[in-house]
Amino acid sequence: MKAETVQEQLTSISFVYALAHQHPSLPAAAIELSPWTGFDTTTTRVIISLHSERPEPFADFEAWREALGLTPDDVTYRTLRPGLETLRTATVRGGIEVELIAYRKPVNAVTDSRQHDASAAAA
C-alpha cells in the first residue's frame, strides 16, 4: 500500500514532531517519511538514520532506542561490508512503522583512518 497524499502521512509527521518535543536533546538524524506501508500497518513508515564517525557512534543510536522505548534485545547488529557496520531495530507505534538504523565504520577502521590522517599531516 502507498500513501497518495501528504495528508495520509500526517500521523507519521505528528509522531516525529511529538518525539522531538518529548526528547529535544536527541542527536540530529536523517528522518525519512516513506509513503510505502508494511504488511501490518495502514500508515506510512518513519525511518530514522544515524551516520557518524565519532569514537562512540552507536551512542546516538542508543539515545534514540531508549526514547522509542525499545530494549537492547530488539536490536540487530550486522557488518554490511568490510568497513561498514550497522545497528537496526524496528517497531510499530500507534500504527506507524518506525525503523531506527545506525551506520558506522568499525572502531579499528576509524582509528586507522585518524592515524593515517595524522601521519599525512606530520609529513
mmCIF file with all atom_site columns, C-alpha atoms in Angstrom:
data_model
loop_
_atom_site.group_PDB
_atom_site.id
_atom_site.type_symbol
_atom_site.label_atom_id
_atom_site.label_alt_id
_atom_site.label_comp_id
_atom_site.label_asym_id
_atom_site.label_entity_id
_atom_site.label_seq_id
_atom_site.pdbx_PDB_ins_code
_atom_site.Cartn_x
_atom_site.Cartn_y
_atom_site.Cartn_z
_atom_site.occupancy
_atom_site.B_iso_or_equiv
_atom_site.pdbx_formal_charge
_atom_site.auth_seq_id
_atom_site.auth_comp_id
_atom_site.auth_asym_id
_atom_site.auth_atom_id
_atom_site.pdbx_PDB_model_num
ATOM 1   C CA . MET A 1 1   ? 0.000  0.000  0.000  1.00 0.00 ? 1   MET A CA 1
ATOM 2   C CA . LYS A 1 2   ? 1.207  3.508  -0.724 1.00 0.00 ? 2   LYS A CA 1
ATOM 3   C CA . ALA A 1 3   ? 0.163  6.889  0.630  1.00 0.00 ? 3   ALA A CA 1
ATOM 4   C CA . GLU A 1 4   ? -1.001 9.103  -2.202 1.00 0.00 ? 4   GLU A CA 1
ATOM 5   C CA . THR A 1 5   ? -1.033 12.469 -0.414 1.00 0.00 ? 5   THR A CA 1
ATOM 6   C CA . VAL A 1 6   ? 0.812  14.202 2.399  1.00 0.00 ? 6   VAL A CA 1
ATOM 7   C CA . GLN A 1 7   ? -2.499 14.184 4.280  1.00 0.00 ? 7   GLN A CA 1
ATOM 8   C CA . GLU A 1 8   ? -2.097 10.404 4.545  1.00 0.00 ? 8   GLU A CA 1
ATOM 9   C CA . GLN A 1 9   ? 1.329  10.941 6.134  1.00 0.00 ? 9   GLN A CA 1
ATOM 10  C CA . LEU A 1 10  ? 0.138  13.335 8.845  1.00 0.00 ? 10  LEU A CA 1
ATOM 11  C CA . THR A 1 11  ? 0.107  10.643 11.534 1.00 0.00 ? 11  THR A CA 1
ATOM 12  C CA . SER A 1 12  ? 3.785  9.916  10.863 1.00 0.00 ? 12  SER A CA 1
ATOM 13  C CA . ILE A 1 13  ? 4.649  13.608 10.750 1.00 0.00 ? 13  ILE A CA 1
ATOM 14  C CA . SER A 1 14  ? 2.860  14.125 14.077 1.00 0.00 ? 14  SER A CA 1
ATOM 15  C CA . PHE A 1 15  ? 4.711  11.168 15.585 1.00 0.00 ? 15  PHE A CA 1
ATOM 16  C CA . VAL A 1 16  ? 8.116  12.668 14.698 1.00 0.00 ? 16  VAL A CA 1
ATOM 17  C CA . TYR A 1 17  ? 7.005  16.101 15.912 1.00 0.00 ? 17  TYR A CA 1
ATOM 18  C CA . ALA A 1 18  ? 5.834  14.701 19.265 1.00 0.00 ? 18  ALA A CA 1
ATOM 19  C CA . LEU A 1 19  ? 9.013  12.634 19.706 1.00 0.00 ? 19  LEU A CA 1
ATOM 20  C CA . ALA A 1 20  ? 11.158 15.725 19.082 1.00 0.00 ? 20  ALA A CA 1
ATOM 21  C CA . HIS A 1 21  ? 9.205  17.694 21.702 1.00 0.00 ? 21  HIS A CA 1
ATOM 22  C CA . GLN A 1 22  ? 9.352  14.896 24.258 1.00 0.00 ? 22  GLN A CA 1
ATOM 23  C CA . HIS A 1 23  ? 13.102 14.342 23.714 1.00 0.00 ? 23  HIS A CA 1
ATOM 24  C CA . PRO A 1 24  ? 14.563 17.642 22.438 1.00 0.00 ? 24  PRO A CA 1
ATOM 25  C CA . SER A 1 25  ? 18.166 16.616 23.181 1.00 0.00 ? 25  SER A CA 1
ATOM 26  C CA . LEU A 1 26  ? 18.129 13.586 20.856 1.00 0.00 ? 26  LEU A CA 1
ATOM 27  C CA . PRO A 1 27  ? 21.026 13.682 18.407 1.00 0.00 ? 27  PRO A CA 1
ATOM 28  C CA . ALA A 1 28  ? 20.202 15.008 14.948 1.00 0.00 ? 28  ALA A CA 1
ATOM 29  C CA . ALA A 1 29  ? 19.242 12.305 12.469 1.00 0.00 ? 29  ALA A CA 1
ATOM 30  C CA . ALA A 1 30  ? 18.157 11.816 8.889  1.00 0.00 ? 30  ALA A CA 1
ATOM 31  C CA . ILE A 1 31  ? 14.406 11.276 9.142  1.00 0.00 ? 31  ILE A CA 1
ATOM 32  C CA . GLU A 1 32  ? 12.547 9.881  6.180  1.00 0.00 ? 32  GLU A CA 1
ATOM 33  C CA . LEU A 1 33  ? 8.794  9.566  5.833  1.00 0.00 ? 33  LEU A CA 1
ATOM 34  C CA . SER A 1 34  ? 8.249  6.721  3.437  1.00 0.00 ? 34  SER A CA 1
ATOM 35  C CA . PRO A 1 35  ? 4.937  6.626  1.574  1.00 0.00 ? 35  PRO A CA 1
ATOM 36  C CA . TRP A 1 36  ? 5.150  2.831  1.449  1.00 0.00 ? 36  TRP A CA 1
ATOM 37  C CA . THR A 1 37  ? 3.459  0.888  4.201  1.00 0.00 ? 37  THR A CA 1
ATOM 38  C CA . GLY A 1 38  ? 4.323  -2.504 5.551  1.00 0.00 ? 38  GLY A CA 1
ATOM 39  C CA . PHE A 1 39  ? 2.105  -5.517 5.718  1.00 0.00 ? 39  PHE A CA 1
ATOM 40  C CA . ASP A 1 40  ? 0.824  -4.868 9.250  1.00 0.00 ? 40  ASP A CA 1
ATOM 41  C CA . THR A 1 41  ? 0.193  -1.116 9.168  1.00 0.00 ? 41  THR A CA 1
ATOM 42  C CA . THR A 1 42  ? -2.094 1.265  7.381  1.00 0.00 ? 42  THR A CA 1
ATOM 43  C CA . THR A 1 43  ? 0.026  4.394  7.730  1.00 0.00 ? 43  THR A CA 1
ATOM 44  C CA . THR A 1 44  ? 3.395  5.408  6.388  1.00 0.00 ? 44  THR A CA 1
ATOM 45  C CA . ARG A 1 45  ? 6.801  4.455  7.737  1.00 0.00 ? 45  ARG A CA 1
ATOM 46  C CA . VAL A 1 46  ? 9.263  6.621  9.614  1.00 0.00 ? 46  VAL A CA 1
ATOM 47  C CA . ILE A 1 47  ? 12.913 5.758  9.014  1.00 0.00 ? 47  ILE A CA 1
ATOM 48  C CA . ILE A 1 48  ? 15.460 7.321  11.383 1.00 0.00 ? 48  ILE A CA 1
ATOM 49  C CA . SER A 1 49  ? 19.046 7.006  10.136 1.00 0.00 ? 49  SER A CA 1
ATOM 50  C CA . LEU A 1 50  ? 22.191 7.905  12.036 1.00 0.00 ? 50  LEU A CA 1
ATOM 51  C CA . HIS A 1 51  ? 25.608 8.240  10.419 1.00 0.00 ? 51  HIS A CA 1
ATOM 52  C CA . SER A 1 52  ? 28.666 9.041  12.499 1.00 0.00 ? 52  SER A CA 1
ATOM 53  C CA . GLU A 1 53  ? 32.428 8.698  12.607 1.00 0.00 ? 53  GLU A CA 1
ATOM 54  C CA . ARG A 1 54  ? 32.712 9.679  16.271 1.00 0.00 ? 54  ARG A CA 1
ATOM 55  C CA . PRO A 1 55  ? 34.609 7.331  18.607 1.00 0.00 ? 55  PRO A CA 1
ATOM 56  C CA . GLU A 1 56  ? 31.254 6.136  20.045 1.00 0.00 ? 56  GLU A CA 1
ATOM 57  C CA . PRO A 1 57  ? 28.957 6.441  17.020 1.00 0.00 ? 57  PRO A CA 1
ATOM 58  C CA . PHE A 1 58  ? 26.396 3.962  18.300 1.00 0.00 ? 58  PHE A CA 1
ATOM 59  C CA . ALA A 1 59  ? 25.746 6.194  21.340 1.00 0.00 ? 59  ALA A CA 1
ATOM 60  C CA . ASP A 1 60  ? 23.359 8.260  19.177 1.00 0.00 ? 60  ASP A CA 1
ATOM 61  C CA . PHE A 1 61  ? 21.528 5.058  18.255 1.00 0.00 ? 61  PHE A CA 1
ATOM 62  C CA . GLU A 1 62  ? 21.198 4.146  21.936 1.00 0.00 ? 62  GLU A CA 1
ATOM 63  C CA . ALA A 1 63  ? 19.684 7.544  22.758 1.00 0.00 ? 63  ALA A CA 1
ATOM 64  C CA . TRP A 1 64  ? 17.052 7.092  20.048 1.00 0.00 ? 64  TRP A CA 1
ATOM 65  C CA . ARG A 1 65  ? 16.433 3.452  21.023 1.00 0.00 ? 65  ARG A CA 1
ATOM 66  C CA . GLU A 1 66  ? 15.754 4.482  24.614 1.00 0.00 ? 66  GLU A CA 1
ATOM 67  C CA . ALA A 1 67  ? 13.480 7.349  23.505 1.00 0.00 ? 67  ALA A CA 1
ATOM 68  C CA . LEU A 1 68  ? 11.462 4.851  21.456 1.00 0.00 ? 68  LEU A CA 1
ATOM 69  C CA . GLY A 1 69  ? 11.229 2.551  24.479 1.00 0.00 ? 69  GLY A CA 1
ATOM 70  C CA . LEU A 1 70  ? 12.940 -0.395 22.783 1.00 0.00 ? 70  LEU A CA 1
ATOM 71  C CA . THR A 1 71  ? 15.080 -2.942 24.601 1.00 0.00 ? 71  THR A CA 1
ATOM 72  C CA . PRO A 1 72  ? 18.601 -3.956 23.548 1.00 0.00 ? 72  PRO A CA 1
ATOM 73  C CA . ASP A 1 73  ? 17.142 -7.383 22.708 1.00 0.00 ? 73  ASP A CA 1
ATOM 74  C CA . ASP A 1 74  ? 15.221 -5.702 19.866 1.00 0.00 ? 74  ASP A CA 1
ATOM 75  C CA . VAL A 1 75  ? 18.474 -4.641 18.148 1.00 0.00 ? 75  VAL A CA 1
ATOM 76  C CA . THR A 1 76  ? 20.314 -6.499 15.399 1.00 0.00 ? 76  THR A CA 1
ATOM 77  C CA . TYR A 1 77  ? 23.966 -5.934 14.501 1.00 0.00 ? 77  TYR A CA 1
ATOM 78  C CA . ARG A 1 78  ? 25.358 -6.571 11.037 1.00 0.00 ? 78  ARG A CA 1
ATOM 79  C CA . THR A 1 79  ? 28.508 -5.992 9.075  1.00 0.00 ? 79  THR A CA 1
ATOM 80  C CA . LEU A 1 80  ? 27.236 -4.843 5.685  1.00 0.00 ? 80  LEU A CA 1
ATOM 81  C CA . ARG A 1 81  ? 30.662 -4.984 4.093  1.00 0.00 ? 81  ARG A CA 1
ATOM 82  C CA . PRO A 1 82  ? 34.205 -4.624 5.323  1.00 0.00 ? 82  PRO A CA 1
ATOM 83  C CA . GLY A 1 83  ? 34.394 -1.167 6.821  1.00 0.00 ? 83  GLY A CA 1
ATOM 84  C CA . LEU A 1 84  ? 30.673 -0.674 7.476  1.00 0.00 ? 84  LEU A CA 1
ATOM 85  C CA . GLU A 1 85  ? 28.664 -1.921 10.467 1.00 0.00 ? 85  GLU A CA 1
ATOM 86  C CA . THR A 1 86  ? 25.024 -1.292 11.376 1.00 0.00 ? 86  THR A CA 1
ATOM 87  C CA . LEU A 1 87  ? 22.642 -1.488 14.280 1.00 0.00 ? 87  LEU A CA 1
ATOM 88  C CA . ARG A 1 88  ? 18.959 -1.783 13.414 1.00 0.00 ? 88  ARG A CA 1
ATOM 89  C CA . THR A 1 89  ? 15.659 -2.074 15.199 1.00 0.00 ? 89  THR A CA 1
ATOM 90  C CA . ALA A 1 90  ? 12.049 -1.582 14.204 1.00 0.00 ? 90  ALA A CA 1
ATOM 91  C CA . THR A 1 91  ? 8.730  -1.248 15.960 1.00 0.00 ? 91  THR A CA 1
ATOM 92  C CA . VAL A 1 92  ? 5.152  -0.200 15.394 1.00 0.00 ? 92  VAL A CA 1
ATOM 93  C CA . ARG A 1 93  ? 3.904  2.746  17.448 1.00 0.00 ? 93  ARG A CA 1
ATOM 94  C CA . GLY A 1 94  ? 0.297  3.829  17.101 1.00 0.00 ? 94  GLY A CA 1
ATOM 95  C CA . GLY A 1 95  ? 0.024  2.048  13.756 1.00 0.00 ? 95  GLY A CA 1
ATOM 96  C CA . ILE A 1 96  ? 3.202  3.702  12.455 1.00 0.00 ? 96  ILE A CA 1
ATOM 97  C CA . GLU A 1 97  ? 6.150  1.580  11.389 1.00 0.00 ? 97  GLU A CA 1
ATOM 98  C CA . VAL A 1 98  ? 9.327  3.062  12.880 1.00 0.00 ? 98  VAL A CA 1
ATOM 99  C CA . GLU A 1 99  ? 12.749 1.861  11.766 1.00 0.00 ? 99  GLU A CA 1
ATOM 100 C CA . LEU A 1 100 ? 15.917 3.020  13.532 1.00 0.00 ? 100 LEU A CA 1
ATOM 101 C CA . ILE A 1 101 ? 19.249 2.304  11.887 1.00 0.00 ? 101 ILE A CA 1
ATOM 102 C CA . ALA A 1 102 ? 22.793 3.460  12.588 1.00 0.00 ? 102 ALA A CA 1
ATOM 103 C CA . TYR A 1 103 ? 25.832 3.115  10.349 1.00 0.00 ? 103 TYR A CA 1
ATOM 104 C CA . ARG A 1 104 ? 29.451 3.282  11.397 1.00 0.00 ? 104 ARG A CA 1
ATOM 105 C CA . LYS A 1 105 ? 32.910 2.362  10.331 1.00 0.00 ? 105 LYS A CA 1
ATOM 106 C CA . PRO A 1 106 ? 34.366 -0.329 12.607 1.00 0.00 ? 106 PRO A CA 1
ATOM 107 C CA . VAL A 1 107 ? 36.247 1.217  15.525 1.00 0.00 ? 107 VAL A CA 1
ATOM 108 C CA . ASN A 1 108 ? 39.620 -0.025 14.247 1.00 0.00 ? 108 ASN A CA 1
ATOM 109 C CA . ALA A 1 109 ? 38.885 1.440  10.775 1.00 0.00 ? 109 ALA A CA 1
ATOM 110 C CA . VAL A 1 110 ? 38.141 4.856  12.315 1.00 0.00 ? 110 VAL A CA 1
ATOM 111 C CA . THR A 1 111 ? 41.318 4.669  14.432 1.00 0.00 ? 111 THR A CA 1
ATOM 112 C CA . ASP A 1 112 ? 43.400 3.584  11.432 1.00 0.00 ? 112 ASP A CA 1
ATOM 113 C CA . SER A 1 113 ? 41.947 6.432  9.363  1.00 0.00 ? 113 SER A CA 1
ATOM 114 C CA . ARG A 1 114 ? 42.770 9.007  12.053 1.00 0.00 ? 114 ARG A CA 1
ATOM 115 C CA . GLN A 1 115 ? 46.297 7.643  12.434 1.00 0.00 ? 115 GLN A CA 1
ATOM 116 C CA . HIS A 1 116 ? 46.751 7.849  8.655  1.00 0.00 ? 116 HIS A CA 1
ATOM 117 C CA . ASP A 1 117 ? 45.458 11.435 8.632  1.00 0.00 ? 117 ASP A CA 1
ATOM 118 C CA . ALA A 1 118 ? 47.823 12.371 11.489 1.00 0.00 ? 118 ALA A CA 1
ATOM 119 C CA . SER A 1 119 ? 50.758 10.740 9.703  1.00 0.00 ? 119 SER A CA 1
ATOM 120 C CA . ALA A 1 120 ? 49.943 12.552 6.477  1.00 0.00 ? 120 ALA A CA 1
ATOM 121 C CA . ALA A 1 121 ? 49.659 15.895 8.283  1.00 0.00 ? 121 ALA A CA 1
ATOM 122 C CA . ALA A 1 122 ? 53.026 15.370 10.004 1.00 0.00 ? 122 ALA A CA 1
ATOM 123 C CA . ALA A 1 123 ? 54.782 14.592 6.698  1.00 0.00 ? 123 ALA A CA 1
#
